[in-house]
PDB file of C-alpha atoms in Angstrom:
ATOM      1  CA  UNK N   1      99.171  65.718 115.786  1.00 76.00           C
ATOM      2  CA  UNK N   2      95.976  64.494 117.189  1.00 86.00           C
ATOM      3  CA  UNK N   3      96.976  66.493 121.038  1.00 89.00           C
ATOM      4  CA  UNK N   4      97.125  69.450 119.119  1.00 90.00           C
ATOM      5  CA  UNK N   5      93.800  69.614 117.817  1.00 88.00           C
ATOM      6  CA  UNK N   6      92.119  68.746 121.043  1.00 90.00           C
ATOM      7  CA  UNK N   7      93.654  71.074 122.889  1.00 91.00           C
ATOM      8  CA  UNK N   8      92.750  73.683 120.284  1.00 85.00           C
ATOM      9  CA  UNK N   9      88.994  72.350 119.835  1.00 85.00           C
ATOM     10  CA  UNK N  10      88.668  72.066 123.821  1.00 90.00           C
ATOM     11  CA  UNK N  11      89.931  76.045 123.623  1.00 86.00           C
ATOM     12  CA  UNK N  12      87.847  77.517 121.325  1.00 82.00           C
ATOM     13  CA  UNK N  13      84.582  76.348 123.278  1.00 84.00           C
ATOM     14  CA  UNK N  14      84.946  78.845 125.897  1.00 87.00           C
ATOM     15  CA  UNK N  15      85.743  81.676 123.421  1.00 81.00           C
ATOM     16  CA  UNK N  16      82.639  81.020 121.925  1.00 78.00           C
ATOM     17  CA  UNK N  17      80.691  81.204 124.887  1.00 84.00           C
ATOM     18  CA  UNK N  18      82.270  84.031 126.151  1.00 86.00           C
ATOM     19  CA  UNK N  19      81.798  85.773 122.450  1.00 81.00           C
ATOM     20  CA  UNK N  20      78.118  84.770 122.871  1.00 81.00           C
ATOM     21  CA  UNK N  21      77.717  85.788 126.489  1.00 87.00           C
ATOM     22  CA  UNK N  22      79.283  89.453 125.768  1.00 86.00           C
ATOM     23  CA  UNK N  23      76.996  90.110 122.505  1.00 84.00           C
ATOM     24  CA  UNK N  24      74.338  89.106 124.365  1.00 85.00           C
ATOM     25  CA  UNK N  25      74.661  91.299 127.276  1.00 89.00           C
ATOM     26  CA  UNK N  26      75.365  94.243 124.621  1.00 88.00           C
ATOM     27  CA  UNK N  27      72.267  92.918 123.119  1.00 86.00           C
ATOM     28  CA  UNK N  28      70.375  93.661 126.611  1.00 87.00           C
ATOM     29  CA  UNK N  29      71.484  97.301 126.826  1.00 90.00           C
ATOM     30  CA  UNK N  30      71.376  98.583 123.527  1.00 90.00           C
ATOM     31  CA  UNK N  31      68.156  97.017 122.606  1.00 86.00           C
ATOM     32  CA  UNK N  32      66.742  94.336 119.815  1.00 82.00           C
ATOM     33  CA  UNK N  33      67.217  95.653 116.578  1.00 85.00           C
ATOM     34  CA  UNK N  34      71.079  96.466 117.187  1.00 86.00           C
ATOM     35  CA  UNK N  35      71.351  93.366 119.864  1.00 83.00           C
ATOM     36  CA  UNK N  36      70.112  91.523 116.757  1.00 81.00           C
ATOM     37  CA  UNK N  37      72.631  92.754 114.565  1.00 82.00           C
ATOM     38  CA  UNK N  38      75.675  92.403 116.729  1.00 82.00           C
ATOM     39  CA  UNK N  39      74.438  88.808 116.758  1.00 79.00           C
ATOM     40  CA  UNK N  40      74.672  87.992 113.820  1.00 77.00           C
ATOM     41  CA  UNK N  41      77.886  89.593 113.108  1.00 77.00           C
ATOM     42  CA  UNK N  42      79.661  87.774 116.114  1.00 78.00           C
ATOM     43  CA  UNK N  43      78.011  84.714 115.503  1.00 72.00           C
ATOM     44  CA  UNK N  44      80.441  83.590 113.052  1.00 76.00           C
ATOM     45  CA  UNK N  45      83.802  85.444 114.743  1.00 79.00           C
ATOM     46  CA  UNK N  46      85.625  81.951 115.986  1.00 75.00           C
ATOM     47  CA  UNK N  47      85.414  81.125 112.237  1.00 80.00           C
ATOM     48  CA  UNK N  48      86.607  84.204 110.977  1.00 83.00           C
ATOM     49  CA  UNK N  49      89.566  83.806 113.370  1.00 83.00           C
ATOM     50  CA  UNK N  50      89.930  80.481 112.270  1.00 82.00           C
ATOM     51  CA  UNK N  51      89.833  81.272 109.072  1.00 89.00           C
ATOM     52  CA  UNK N  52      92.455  84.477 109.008  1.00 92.00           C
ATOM     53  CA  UNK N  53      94.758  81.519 110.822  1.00 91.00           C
ATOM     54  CA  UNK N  54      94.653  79.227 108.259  1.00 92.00           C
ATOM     55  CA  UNK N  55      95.374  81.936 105.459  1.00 94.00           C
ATOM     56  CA  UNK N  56      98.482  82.988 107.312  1.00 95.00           C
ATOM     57  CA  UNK N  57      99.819  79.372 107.471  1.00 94.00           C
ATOM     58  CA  UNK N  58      99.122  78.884 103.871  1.00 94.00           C
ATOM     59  CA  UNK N  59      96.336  76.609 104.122  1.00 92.00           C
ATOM     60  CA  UNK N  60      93.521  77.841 101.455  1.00 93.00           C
ATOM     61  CA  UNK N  61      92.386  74.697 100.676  1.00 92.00           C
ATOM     62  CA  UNK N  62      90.717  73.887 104.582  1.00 89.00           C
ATOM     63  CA  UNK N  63      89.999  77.674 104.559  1.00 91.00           C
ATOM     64  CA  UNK N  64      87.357  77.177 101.766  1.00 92.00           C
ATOM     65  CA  UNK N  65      86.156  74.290 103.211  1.00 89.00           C
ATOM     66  CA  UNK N  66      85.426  75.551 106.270  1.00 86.00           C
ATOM     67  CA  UNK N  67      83.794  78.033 105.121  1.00 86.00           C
ATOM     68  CA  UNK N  68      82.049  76.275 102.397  1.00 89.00           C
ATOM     69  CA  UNK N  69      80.759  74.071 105.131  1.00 86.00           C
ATOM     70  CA  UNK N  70      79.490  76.644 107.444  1.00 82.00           C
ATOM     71  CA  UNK N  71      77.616  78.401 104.743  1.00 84.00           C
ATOM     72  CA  UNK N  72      75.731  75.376 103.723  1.00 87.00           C
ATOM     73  CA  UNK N  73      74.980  74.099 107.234  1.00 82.00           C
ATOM     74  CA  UNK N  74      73.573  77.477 107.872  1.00 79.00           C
ATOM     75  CA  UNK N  75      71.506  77.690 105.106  1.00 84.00           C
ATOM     76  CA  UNK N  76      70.436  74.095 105.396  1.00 87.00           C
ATOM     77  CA  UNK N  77      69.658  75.093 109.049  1.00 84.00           C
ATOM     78  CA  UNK N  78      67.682  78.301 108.689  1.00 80.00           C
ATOM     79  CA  UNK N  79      65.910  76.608 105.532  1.00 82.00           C
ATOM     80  CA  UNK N  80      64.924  73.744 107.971  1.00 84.00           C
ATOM     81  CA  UNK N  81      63.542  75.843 110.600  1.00 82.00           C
ATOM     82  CA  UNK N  82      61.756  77.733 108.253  1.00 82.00           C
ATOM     83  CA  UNK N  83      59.742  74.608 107.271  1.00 84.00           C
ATOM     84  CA  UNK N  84      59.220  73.656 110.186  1.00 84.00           C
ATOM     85  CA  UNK N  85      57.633  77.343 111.375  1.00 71.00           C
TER      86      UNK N  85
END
């Protein structure tokens, strides 16, 4: 149902900020190059958690697209900004 998904989409906005918030503060005390890293390894968490969801209710076939469509708009993304540098 449509309630569902709102309140589910409406929750995972803070988890990403706070996800984003907390790497970033790491990022501040352990310095750039590991800050960096832990960036871009926690960048893509709420889809991983997603993603481990949806395998455990059976659902492979949104799993792949979800993560079909997050690796092409972040290759269309960095590509684009790479252009554009």
């Amino acid at each position: 149902p449509q309630y569902i998904f709102a309140t589910n989409f409406v929750a995972i906005i803070p988890l990403a900020w706070l996800i984003g918030k907390a790497t970033e503060d790491v990022a501040a005390k352990v310095g750039e190059t590991f800050g960096g890293l832990l960036n871009a390894t926690f960048g893509n968490v709420v889809e991983m958690l997603l993603c481990v969801a949806g395998i455990r209710n059976g659902e492979i076939g949104v799993v792949q697209c979800t993560l079909l469509g997050s690796i092409l708009s972040n290759l269309l993304l960095v590509m684009g900004c790479a252009f554009l540098a």
